[in-house]
mmCIF file of C-alpha atoms and ligand atoms in Angstrom:
data_model
loop_
_atom_site.group_PDB
_atom_site.id
_atom_site.type_symbol
_atom_site.label_atom_id
_atom_site.label_comp_id
_atom_site.label_asym_id
_atom_site.label_seq_id
_atom_site.Cartn_x
_atom_site.Cartn_y
_atom_site.Cartn_z
ATOM 1 C CA MET A 5 0.000 0.000 0.000
ATOM 2 C CA HIS A 6 1.350 3.426 -0.993
ATOM 3 C CA ASN A 7 -0.407 6.443 0.533
ATOM 4 C CA GLY A 8 -0.063 10.163 -0.082
ATOM 5 C CA LYS A 9 -2.042 13.274 0.693
ATOM 6 C CA ALA A 10 -1.776 16.909 -0.400
ATOM 7 C CA ARG A 11 -3.537 20.260 -0.169
ATOM 8 C CA ALA A 12 -3.597 22.732 -3.055
ATOM 9 C CA PHE A 13 -5.227 26.145 -3.218
ATOM 10 C CA THR A 14 -7.224 27.464 -6.162
ATOM 11 C CA ASN A 15 -5.752 30.056 -8.454
ATOM 12 C CA ILE A 16 -7.641 32.645 -10.448
ATOM 13 C CA ALA A 17 -6.238 33.552 -13.845
ATOM 14 C CA LEU A 18 -5.640 37.267 -14.313
ATOM 15 C CA ILE A 19 -4.612 36.620 -17.919
ATOM 16 C CA LYS A 20 -6.665 33.622 -19.015
ATOM 17 C CA TYR A 21 -5.747 30.259 -20.469
ATOM 18 C CA TRP A 22 -8.369 29.785 -23.148
ATOM 19 C CA GLY A 23 -7.773 27.106 -25.766
ATOM 20 C CA LYS A 24 -5.597 24.073 -26.357
ATOM 21 C CA LYS A 25 -3.069 23.496 -29.094
ATOM 22 C CA ASP A 26 -2.802 19.848 -28.045
ATOM 23 C CA PRO A 27 -5.845 18.556 -26.108
ATOM 24 C CA LYS A 28 -4.187 15.264 -25.180
ATOM 25 C CA LEU A 29 -1.034 16.752 -23.673
ATOM 26 C CA ILE A 30 -2.918 19.888 -22.581
ATOM 27 C CA LEU A 31 -0.604 22.328 -24.312
ATOM 28 C CA PRO A 32 -2.246 25.744 -24.302
ATOM 29 C CA MET A 33 -2.597 28.165 -27.197
ATOM 30 C CA ASN A 34 -1.434 31.055 -24.996
ATOM 31 C CA SER A 35 0.518 31.665 -21.818
ATOM 32 C CA SER A 36 -1.486 32.674 -18.735
ATOM 33 C CA LEU A 37 -0.896 34.376 -15.403
ATOM 34 C CA SER A 38 -2.638 33.768 -12.096
ATOM 35 C CA LEU A 39 -2.903 34.576 -8.416
ATOM 36 C CA THR A 40 -3.185 31.665 -5.976
ATOM 37 C CA LEU A 41 -5.701 32.405 -3.205
ATOM 38 C CA ASP A 42 -6.105 31.382 0.417
ATOM 39 C CA ALA A 43 -9.892 31.074 0.622
ATOM 40 C CA PHE A 44 -10.551 27.998 -1.525
ATOM 41 C CA TYR A 45 -8.660 24.721 -1.679
ATOM 42 C CA THR A 46 -8.780 20.953 -2.140
ATOM 43 C CA GLU A 47 -7.411 18.161 0.027
ATOM 44 C CA THR A 48 -6.835 14.849 -1.700
ATOM 45 C CA SER A 49 -5.503 11.514 -0.526
ATOM 46 C CA VAL A 50 -4.609 8.579 -2.728
ATOM 47 C CA SER A 51 -3.638 5.019 -1.979
ATOM 48 C CA PHE A 52 -2.288 2.535 -4.499
ATOM 49 C CA SER A 53 -2.589 -1.153 -3.616
ATOM 50 C CA LYS A 54 -2.316 -4.536 -5.263
ATOM 51 C CA ASP A 55 -5.483 -5.460 -3.343
ATOM 52 C CA TYR A 56 -7.659 -2.990 -5.271
ATOM 53 C CA THR A 57 -9.419 -4.322 -8.346
ATOM 54 C CA GLU A 58 -10.278 -0.958 -9.946
ATOM 55 C CA ASP A 59 -9.612 2.755 -9.598
ATOM 56 C CA LEU A 60 -12.177 4.534 -7.409
ATOM 57 C CA PHE A 61 -12.619 8.286 -6.998
ATOM 58 C CA TYR A 62 -14.691 9.767 -4.163
ATOM 59 C CA LEU A 63 -15.389 13.496 -4.294
ATOM 60 C CA ASP A 64 -16.777 14.960 -1.082
ATOM 61 C CA GLY A 65 -17.711 11.438 -0.023
ATOM 62 C CA TYR A 66 -19.570 10.510 -3.228
ATOM 63 C CA LEU A 67 -18.275 7.873 -5.611
ATOM 64 C CA GLN A 68 -17.741 9.411 -9.061
ATOM 65 C CA GLU A 69 -18.827 6.857 -11.604
ATOM 66 C CA GLY A 70 -18.411 6.809 -15.364
ATOM 67 C CA GLU A 71 -15.625 7.701 -17.733
ATOM 68 C CA LYS A 72 -16.512 11.394 -17.906
ATOM 69 C CA LYS A 73 -16.313 11.929 -14.146
ATOM 70 C CA MET A 74 -13.125 9.869 -13.927
ATOM 71 C CA GLN A 75 -11.409 11.381 -16.983
ATOM 72 C CA LYS A 76 -9.091 13.939 -15.357
ATOM 73 C CA VAL A 77 -8.314 11.714 -12.356
ATOM 74 C CA SER A 78 -7.617 8.618 -14.481
ATOM 75 C CA ARG A 79 -5.197 10.579 -16.612
ATOM 76 C CA LEU A 80 -3.031 11.476 -13.627
ATOM 77 C CA LEU A 81 -3.277 8.033 -12.010
ATOM 78 C CA ASN A 82 -2.135 6.380 -15.250
ATOM 79 C CA LEU A 83 0.775 8.777 -15.656
ATOM 80 C CA ALA A 84 1.812 8.327 -12.009
ATOM 81 C CA ARG A 85 1.761 4.528 -12.340
ATOM 82 C CA LYS A 86 3.802 4.709 -15.530
ATOM 83 C CA GLN A 87 6.401 6.924 -13.902
ATOM 84 C CA ALA A 88 6.638 4.662 -10.824
ATOM 85 C CA GLY A 89 6.623 1.458 -12.881
ATOM 86 C CA ILE A 90 3.686 -0.086 -11.009
ATOM 87 C CA TYR A 91 0.294 -1.473 -12.035
ATOM 88 C CA ASP A 92 -1.643 -1.124 -8.735
ATOM 89 C CA HIS A 93 -5.131 0.324 -8.791
ATOM 90 C CA ALA A 94 -5.845 3.390 -6.685
ATOM 91 C CA VAL A 95 -8.509 4.828 -4.381
ATOM 92 C CA VAL A 96 -8.762 8.627 -4.319
ATOM 93 C CA HIS A 97 -10.627 10.630 -1.674
ATOM 94 C CA SER A 98 -10.903 14.328 -2.405
ATOM 95 C CA HIS A 99 -12.592 17.171 -0.531
ATOM 96 C CA ASN A 100 -13.235 20.457 -2.267
ATOM 97 C CA PHE A 101 -13.347 23.455 0.019
ATOM 98 C CA VAL A 102 -14.600 25.299 -3.060
ATOM 99 C CA PRO A 103 -17.809 24.816 -5.060
ATOM 100 C CA THR A 104 -17.195 22.209 -7.781
ATOM 101 C CA ALA A 105 -17.374 23.123 -11.490
ATOM 102 C CA ALA A 106 -18.872 26.565 -10.826
ATOM 103 C CA GLY A 107 -16.139 28.696 -12.366
ATOM 104 C CA LEU A 108 -14.291 29.006 -9.063
ATOM 105 C CA ALA A 109 -11.327 26.897 -10.193
ATOM 106 C CA SER A 110 -12.042 23.557 -8.504
ATOM 107 C CA SER A 111 -10.239 21.806 -11.339
ATOM 108 C CA ALA A 112 -7.086 23.792 -10.585
ATOM 109 C CA SER A 113 -6.954 22.964 -6.875
ATOM 110 C CA GLY A 114 -8.423 19.488 -7.406
ATOM 111 C CA LEU A 115 -5.970 18.223 -9.974
ATOM 112 C CA ALA A 116 -2.988 19.950 -8.362
ATOM 113 C CA ALA A 117 -3.856 18.251 -5.060
ATOM 114 C CA LEU A 118 -4.124 14.878 -6.788
ATOM 115 C CA ALA A 119 -0.781 15.416 -8.526
ATOM 116 C CA GLY A 120 0.785 16.251 -5.153
ATOM 117 C CA ALA A 121 -0.816 13.222 -3.473
ATOM 118 C CA CYS A 122 0.486 10.876 -6.219
ATOM 119 C CA ASN A 123 3.934 12.430 -5.941
ATOM 120 C CA GLU A 124 3.922 11.658 -2.197
ATOM 121 C CA ALA A 125 2.368 8.206 -2.420
ATOM 122 C CA LEU A 126 4.730 6.870 -5.063
ATOM 123 C CA ALA A 127 7.794 8.836 -3.879
ATOM 124 C CA LEU A 128 8.196 10.318 -7.348
ATOM 125 C CA ASN A 129 10.313 13.145 -5.898
ATOM 126 C CA LEU A 130 9.169 15.598 -8.531
ATOM 127 C CA SER A 131 10.622 19.095 -8.517
ATOM 128 C CA SER A 132 8.142 22.000 -8.602
ATOM 129 C CA THR A 133 8.572 22.294 -12.360
ATOM 130 C CA GLU A 134 8.032 18.571 -12.844
ATOM 131 C CA LEU A 135 4.998 18.623 -10.543
ATOM 132 C CA SER A 136 3.566 21.580 -12.485
ATOM 133 C CA ARG A 137 4.055 19.711 -15.766
ATOM 134 C CA PHE A 138 2.403 16.608 -14.264
ATOM 135 C CA ALA A 139 -0.585 18.551 -12.834
ATOM 136 C CA ARG A 140 -1.025 20.279 -16.219
ATOM 137 C CA LYS A 141 -1.923 16.939 -17.776
ATOM 138 C CA GLY A 142 -4.838 16.563 -15.332
ATOM 139 C CA SER A 143 -6.196 20.074 -15.895
ATOM 140 C CA GLY A 144 -4.306 22.947 -17.496
ATOM 141 C CA SER A 145 -4.982 25.540 -14.797
ATOM 142 C CA ALA A 146 -3.762 23.079 -12.121
ATOM 143 C CA CYS A 147 -0.150 23.625 -13.206
ATOM 144 C CA ARG A 148 -0.295 27.124 -11.684
ATOM 145 C CA SER A 149 -1.605 25.945 -8.275
ATOM 146 C CA ILE A 150 1.767 24.410 -7.434
ATOM 147 C CA TYR A 151 2.913 27.892 -6.403
ATOM 148 C CA GLY A 152 1.695 30.533 -3.993
ATOM 149 C CA GLY A 153 1.230 34.133 -5.136
ATOM 150 C CA PHE A 154 1.565 34.984 -8.821
ATOM 151 C CA ALA A 155 2.398 32.252 -11.327
ATOM 152 C CA GLU A 156 2.871 32.230 -15.061
ATOM 153 C CA TRP A 157 2.114 29.166 -17.166
ATOM 154 C CA LYS A 158 4.527 29.451 -20.040
ATOM 155 C CA LYS A 159 2.765 27.847 -22.957
ATOM 156 C CA GLY A 160 5.852 26.121 -24.372
ATOM 157 C CA ASP A 161 5.567 23.971 -27.460
ATOM 158 C CA SER A 162 6.015 20.457 -26.100
ATOM 159 C CA ASP A 163 5.297 18.403 -23.002
ATOM 160 C CA GLN A 164 8.735 19.299 -21.627
ATOM 161 C CA THR A 165 8.497 23.053 -22.166
ATOM 162 C CA SER A 166 4.933 23.741 -20.958
ATOM 163 C CA PHE A 167 4.751 24.409 -17.201
ATOM 164 C CA ALA A 168 4.194 27.193 -14.679
ATOM 165 C CA LEU A 169 6.779 29.166 -12.745
ATOM 166 C CA PRO A 170 6.364 31.599 -9.869
ATOM 167 C CA VAL A 171 6.385 35.302 -10.749
ATOM 168 C CA ASP A 172 8.407 37.236 -8.195
ATOM 169 C CA ALA A 173 6.402 40.294 -7.165
ATOM 170 C CA ASN A 174 8.637 41.276 -4.256
ATOM 171 C CA GLN A 175 5.800 40.284 -1.861
ATOM 172 C CA TRP A 176 3.383 42.720 -3.559
ATOM 173 C CA GLU A 177 0.826 39.896 -3.757
ATOM 174 C CA ASN A 178 0.451 40.246 0.023
ATOM 175 C CA GLU A 179 -0.844 43.789 -0.461
ATOM 176 C CA LEU A 180 -3.684 42.621 -2.703
ATOM 177 C CA ALA A 181 -7.093 41.082 -2.057
ATOM 178 C CA MET A 182 -9.728 39.395 -4.180
ATOM 179 C CA ILE A 183 -13.413 39.474 -3.295
ATOM 180 C CA PHE A 184 -15.502 36.690 -4.793
ATOM 181 C CA ILE A 185 -19.089 37.565 -5.675
ATOM 182 C CA ILE A 186 -20.744 34.166 -5.841
ATOM 183 C CA THR A 187 -23.839 34.602 -7.949
ATOM 184 C CA ASN A 188 -24.294 30.856 -8.460
ATOM 185 C CA ASP A 189 -22.306 28.000 -6.910
ATOM 186 C CA LYS A 190 -23.947 25.204 -8.913
ATOM 187 C CA ALA A 191 -22.120 23.313 -11.659
ATOM 188 C CA LYS A 192 -22.142 25.163 -14.970
ATOM 189 C CA LYS A 193 -23.726 23.700 -18.097
ATOM 190 C CA ILE A 194 -20.646 24.025 -20.320
ATOM 191 C CA SER A 195 -17.384 22.900 -18.711
ATOM 192 C CA SER A 196 -14.234 24.965 -19.227
ATOM 193 C CA ARG A 197 -12.834 22.118 -21.299
ATOM 194 C CA ASN A 198 -15.786 21.975 -23.688
ATOM 195 C CA GLY A 199 -16.244 25.747 -23.757
ATOM 196 C CA MET A 200 -12.681 26.430 -24.792
ATOM 197 C CA GLN A 201 -12.690 23.654 -27.388
ATOM 198 C CA GLN A 202 -15.872 24.942 -28.996
ATOM 199 C CA THR A 203 -14.335 28.413 -29.052
ATOM 200 C CA VAL A 204 -11.023 27.323 -30.608
ATOM 201 C CA GLU A 205 -12.863 25.363 -33.286
ATOM 202 C CA THR A 206 -15.545 27.874 -34.219
ATOM 203 C CA SER A 207 -15.088 31.381 -32.809
ATOM 204 C CA LEU A 208 -14.592 34.123 -35.372
ATOM 205 C CA TYR A 209 -12.709 36.107 -32.730
ATOM 206 C CA TYR A 210 -10.316 33.387 -31.644
ATOM 207 C CA ASN A 211 -7.252 34.617 -33.568
ATOM 208 C CA ASP A 212 -7.745 38.111 -32.212
ATOM 209 C CA TRP A 213 -7.972 36.660 -28.712
ATOM 210 C CA LEU A 214 -4.593 35.006 -29.173
ATOM 211 C CA LYS A 215 -2.943 38.208 -30.367
ATOM 212 C CA ALA A 216 -4.434 40.119 -27.444
ATOM 213 C CA ALA A 217 -3.443 37.503 -24.861
ATOM 214 C CA GLU A 218 0.237 37.664 -25.850
ATOM 215 C CA ALA A 219 0.263 41.442 -25.475
ATOM 216 C CA ASP A 220 -1.791 41.367 -22.249
ATOM 217 C CA ILE A 221 0.572 39.012 -20.469
ATOM 218 C CA LYS A 222 3.494 41.354 -21.112
ATOM 219 C CA THR A 223 1.490 44.319 -19.841
ATOM 220 C CA ALA A 224 0.433 42.382 -16.731
ATOM 221 C CA LYS A 225 3.984 41.282 -15.940
ATOM 222 C CA ASN A 226 5.225 44.859 -16.295
ATOM 223 C CA ALA A 227 2.445 46.077 -14.005
ATOM 224 C CA ILE A 228 3.435 43.453 -11.401
ATOM 225 C CA ALA A 229 7.121 44.381 -11.689
ATOM 226 C CA ASN A 230 6.203 48.057 -11.171
ATOM 227 C CA GLN A 231 3.619 47.232 -8.478
ATOM 228 C CA ASP A 232 1.199 49.355 -10.496
ATOM 229 C CA PHE A 233 -2.297 48.363 -9.351
ATOM 230 C CA HIS A 234 -4.226 50.364 -11.948
ATOM 231 C CA ALA A 235 -2.164 49.072 -14.861
ATOM 232 C CA LEU A 236 -2.702 45.504 -13.624
ATOM 233 C CA GLY A 237 -6.423 46.081 -13.015
ATOM 234 C CA GLU A 238 -7.020 47.556 -16.447
ATOM 235 C CA VAL A 239 -5.314 44.755 -18.313
ATOM 236 C CA ILE A 240 -6.914 41.908 -16.335
ATOM 237 C CA GLU A 241 -10.435 43.269 -16.721
ATOM 238 C CA ALA A 242 -9.956 43.834 -20.450
ATOM 239 C CA ASN A 243 -8.406 40.380 -20.860
ATOM 240 C CA CYS A 244 -11.371 38.689 -19.202
ATOM 241 C CA LEU A 245 -13.829 40.612 -21.393
ATOM 242 C CA LYS A 246 -11.920 39.587 -24.520
ATOM 243 C CA MET A 247 -12.005 35.939 -23.448
ATOM 244 C CA HIS A 248 -15.738 36.085 -22.873
ATOM 245 C CA ALA A 249 -16.233 37.863 -26.219
ATOM 246 C CA THR A 250 -14.863 34.790 -28.016
ATOM 247 C CA THR A 251 -17.745 32.672 -26.730
ATOM 248 C CA LEU A 252 -20.304 35.027 -28.257
ATOM 249 C CA ALA A 253 -18.684 34.593 -31.658
ATOM 250 C CA ALA A 254 -18.611 30.770 -31.425
ATOM 251 C CA THR A 255 -21.012 28.438 -33.243
ATOM 252 C CA PRO A 256 -23.338 27.868 -31.525
ATOM 253 C CA PRO A 257 -22.805 31.037 -29.499
ATOM 254 C CA PHE A 258 -22.793 30.754 -25.727
ATOM 255 C CA SER A 259 -22.065 32.804 -22.637
ATOM 256 C CA TYR A 260 -21.189 32.069 -19.010
ATOM 257 C CA TRP A 261 -22.796 35.338 -17.889
ATOM 258 C CA THR A 262 -26.085 35.696 -16.072
ATOM 259 C CA PRO A 263 -28.019 38.861 -15.156
ATOM 260 C CA ASP A 264 -26.327 38.711 -11.729
ATOM 261 C CA SER A 265 -22.876 38.632 -13.346
ATOM 262 C CA LEU A 266 -23.746 41.851 -15.199
ATOM 263 C CA LYS A 267 -25.079 43.364 -12.005
ATOM 264 C CA ALA A 268 -21.758 42.603 -10.303
ATOM 265 C CA MET A 269 -19.686 43.971 -13.184
ATOM 266 C CA ASN A 270 -21.756 47.160 -13.246
ATOM 267 C CA LYS A 271 -21.315 47.547 -9.514
ATOM 268 C CA VAL A 272 -17.536 47.389 -9.982
ATOM 269 C CA TYR A 273 -17.717 50.053 -12.714
ATOM 270 C CA GLU A 274 -19.853 52.215 -10.444
ATOM 271 C CA MET A 275 -17.495 51.845 -7.483
ATOM 272 C CA ARG A 276 -14.563 52.745 -9.722
ATOM 273 C CA GLN A 277 -16.325 55.846 -10.961
ATOM 274 C CA ASN A 278 -16.741 56.783 -7.318
ATOM 275 C CA GLY A 279 -12.995 56.585 -6.837
ATOM 276 C CA GLN A 280 -12.617 53.021 -5.505
ATOM 277 C CA ASN A 281 -9.638 50.911 -6.577
ATOM 278 C CA CYS A 282 -11.225 47.762 -7.980
ATOM 279 C CA TYR A 283 -11.335 45.712 -11.190
ATOM 280 C CA PHE A 284 -13.118 42.456 -11.994
ATOM 281 C CA THR A 285 -12.298 39.193 -13.664
ATOM 282 C CA MET A 286 -14.502 36.188 -14.507
ATOM 283 C CA ASP A 287 -13.741 32.629 -15.461
ATOM 284 C CA ALA A 288 -15.832 30.029 -17.236
ATOM 285 C CA GLY A 289 -18.834 30.556 -14.968
ATOM 286 C CA PRO A 290 -21.159 33.311 -13.760
ATOM 287 C CA ASN A 291 -19.186 34.347 -10.669
ATOM 288 C CA VAL A 292 -17.304 37.638 -10.511
ATOM 289 C CA LYS A 293 -13.992 38.215 -8.735
ATOM 290 C CA VAL A 294 -12.928 41.692 -7.701
ATOM 291 C CA LEU A 295 -9.230 42.530 -7.415
ATOM 292 C CA CYS A 296 -8.387 45.385 -5.046
ATOM 293 C CA PRO A 297 -5.610 46.593 -2.755
ATOM 294 C CA LYS A 298 -5.789 44.835 0.621
ATOM 295 C CA LYS A 299 -5.943 48.196 2.422
ATOM 296 C CA ASP A 300 -9.181 49.047 0.559
ATOM 297 C CA SER A 301 -10.751 45.600 0.746
ATOM 298 C CA GLN A 302 -12.982 46.157 3.780
ATOM 299 C CA LYS A 303 -14.516 49.319 2.320
ATOM 300 C CA ILE A 304 -15.077 47.605 -1.042
ATOM 301 C CA TYR A 305 -16.539 44.551 0.709
ATOM 302 C CA ASN A 306 -18.943 46.836 2.630
ATOM 303 C CA ASP A 307 -19.999 48.543 -0.604
ATOM 304 C CA LEU A 308 -20.604 45.181 -2.277
ATOM 305 C CA GLN A 309 -22.731 44.153 0.704
ATOM 306 C CA LYS A 310 -25.249 46.817 -0.318
ATOM 307 C CA GLU A 311 -25.995 44.701 -3.429
ATOM 308 C CA PHE A 312 -25.045 41.161 -2.432
ATOM 309 C CA SER A 313 -25.639 39.101 0.703
ATOM 310 C CA GLU A 314 -22.864 38.142 3.087
ATOM 311 C CA GLN A 315 -23.227 34.501 1.960
ATOM 312 C CA GLN A 316 -22.410 35.571 -1.607
ATOM 313 C CA LEU A 317 -19.195 37.396 -0.715
ATOM 314 C CA VAL A 318 -15.842 35.808 0.087
ATOM 315 C CA LEU A 319 -12.759 37.872 0.853
ATOM 316 C CA ALA A 320 -9.513 36.176 -0.187
ATOM 317 C CA HIS A 321 -5.825 37.003 -0.089
ATOM 318 C CA ALA A 322 -2.761 35.526 -1.742
ATOM 319 C CA GLY A 323 -2.486 31.832 -0.919
ATOM 320 C CA LYS A 324 0.329 29.334 -0.471
ATOM 321 C CA GLY A 325 1.714 26.778 -2.861
ATOM 322 C CA ILE A 326 0.892 23.079 -2.699
ATOM 323 C CA GLU A 327 1.659 21.267 0.563
ATOM 324 C CA SER A 328 1.995 17.639 1.592
ATOM 325 C CA LEU A 329 -0.217 16.387 4.408
ATOM 326 C CA GLU A 330 0.158 13.489 6.793
ATOM 327 C CA THR A 331 -1.767 10.409 5.697
ATOM 328 C CA GLU A 332 -3.964 8.619 8.240
ATOM 329 C CA VAL A 333 -2.625 5.184 7.324
ATOM 330 C CA SER A 334 1.111 4.770 7.712
ATOM 331 C CA LYS A 335 3.099 3.626 4.669
HETATM 332 P P1 ADP B 401 -14.076 24.813 -12.331
HETATM 333 O O1 ADP B 401 -14.483 26.167 -12.765
HETATM 334 O O2 ADP B 401 -14.624 24.460 -10.996
HETATM 335 O O3 ADP B 401 -12.589 24.594 -12.422
HETATM 336 P P2 ADP B 401 -14.189 23.013 -14.604
HETATM 337 O O4 ADP B 401 -15.315 22.746 -15.565
HETATM 338 O O5 ADP B 401 -12.972 23.626 -15.169
HETATM 339 O O6 ADP B 401 -14.773 23.875 -13.407
HETATM 340 O O7 ADP B 401 -13.744 21.670 -13.908
HETATM 341 C C1 ADP B 401 -14.595 20.974 -13.076
HETATM 342 C C2 ADP B 401 -14.198 19.518 -13.147
HETATM 343 O O8 ADP B 401 -12.928 19.319 -12.524
HETATM 344 C C3 ADP B 401 -15.131 18.605 -12.371
HETATM 345 O O9 ADP B 401 -16.264 18.275 -13.120
HETATM 346 C C4 ADP B 401 -14.228 17.402 -12.106
HETATM 347 O O10 ADP B 401 -14.109 16.627 -13.284
HETATM 348 C C5 ADP B 401 -12.884 18.059 -11.886
HETATM 349 N N1 ADP B 401 -12.636 18.238 -10.445
HETATM 350 C C6 ADP B 401 -13.128 19.197 -9.631
HETATM 351 N N2 ADP B 401 -12.694 19.020 -8.372
HETATM 352 C C7 ADP B 401 -11.931 17.916 -8.374
HETATM 353 C C8 ADP B 401 -11.185 17.220 -7.371
HETATM 354 N N3 ADP B 401 -11.164 17.629 -6.116
HETATM 355 N N4 ADP B 401 -10.512 16.124 -7.740
HETATM 356 C C9 ADP B 401 -10.503 15.705 -9.014
HETATM 357 N N5 ADP B 401 -11.171 16.323 -10.022
HETATM 358 C C10 ADP B 401 -11.880 17.415 -9.697
HETATM 359 C C1 DP6 B 402 -11.433 30.108 -17.842
HETATM 360 O O1 DP6 B 402 -7.894 24.341 -16.558
HETATM 361 O O2 DP6 B 402 -10.321 23.899 -16.053
HETATM 362 O O3 DP6 B 402 -10.566 29.209 -15.814
HETATM 363 O O4 DP6 B 402 -7.312 22.189 -19.008
HETATM 364 O O5 DP6 B 402 -9.535 21.503 -19.905
HETATM 365 O O6 DP6 B 402 -8.969 21.040 -17.525
HETATM 366 P P1 DP6 B 402 -8.773 21.967 -18.703
HETATM 367 O O7 DP6 B 402 -9.411 23.388 -18.332
HETATM 368 P P2 DP6 B 402 -9.287 24.289 -17.032
HETATM 369 O O8 DP6 B 402 -9.686 25.708 -17.680
HETATM 370 C C2 DP6 B 402 -9.572 26.916 -17.004
HETATM 371 C C3 DP6 B 402 -10.123 28.017 -17.860
HETATM 372 C C4 DP6 B 402 -10.270 29.356 -17.179
HETATM 373 C C5 DP6 B 402 -9.026 30.227 -17.365
HETATM 374 C C6 DP6 B 402 -7.821 29.902 -16.529
HETATM 375 O O9 DP6 B 402 -7.931 29.357 -15.423
HETATM 376 O O10 DP6 B 402 -6.720 30.269 -16.992
#
């Protein structure tokens, strides 16, 4: 029996990953940049044993049955077994301290935690870069959750060259906050994976998105290097809007937005007009995330409370990188 357990925090992309060049290897069309957060995370344990007759995956206590629900997990288990040179089946228990599949990055924390748990269980001794590359093959965004603070997933052009690295912000990440406006925590109808594929294949705006994303990542990295909040805010908000524009020009067209998403975005515009320092971003889901300086976060939170209930608002700060946890059963 080989046991391992890990905790990984979610990360929210400030410059989005949106589209795959190679869906099997999960090589992205563009580089992306994220902030790992402390409020949402996943804890996953895995055990490999010759006594097991099949792979089993329990999420929040419920057995996930069927190929679709097992897809991302199976991919990592198979790769881990190959690397370790074993054939044992595995049992995975995962707990999301984040709503699942709601556009709040459960796949990032979930697959990063599984990658970390496999690394522990099978003593793979992966470096951070190797662990990032491994997590990437479970879910692209997971490769950034290996690190705390800012991370950049460099798109690369092969399995070897596509992985995330930390972006040194001279601790500036600790002066920032992100407020989540949770308009809906239920699973979305179109997964990130399917949404981005449909967009790559059919969106009239996809090539323009790619050009914009390359330029935006440079602007964002400069803003981080200069600790320029407004420059960072402007580019991340515009980048998210450009990503969402691609879905409207897909066939068939689709959108992750709901009336409440628009209400939240308008509230951010309104607060900014009133002199507040805040910008939004949104992922593949209806929820809105507001980036602001930590020193202003309480005031912005209070203003948001005029429109949204306390249950809908979550205040987050920069989170840590992946960590190993003690397993209950000794090895
Ligand atoms: P999200 O916005 O939450 O990242 P995605 O559509 O990108 O939504 O991914 C959600 C999918 O990620 C789930 O349907 C499931 O397949 C996988 N996932 C989520 N949490 C976990 C976890 N803890 N362990 C393994 N896989 C997970
Ligand atoms: C909009 O990483 O969940 O959140 O690689 O297919 O598993 P797969 O997709 P996933 O997509 C995340 C998309 C996004 C943007 C981002 O996190 O960069």
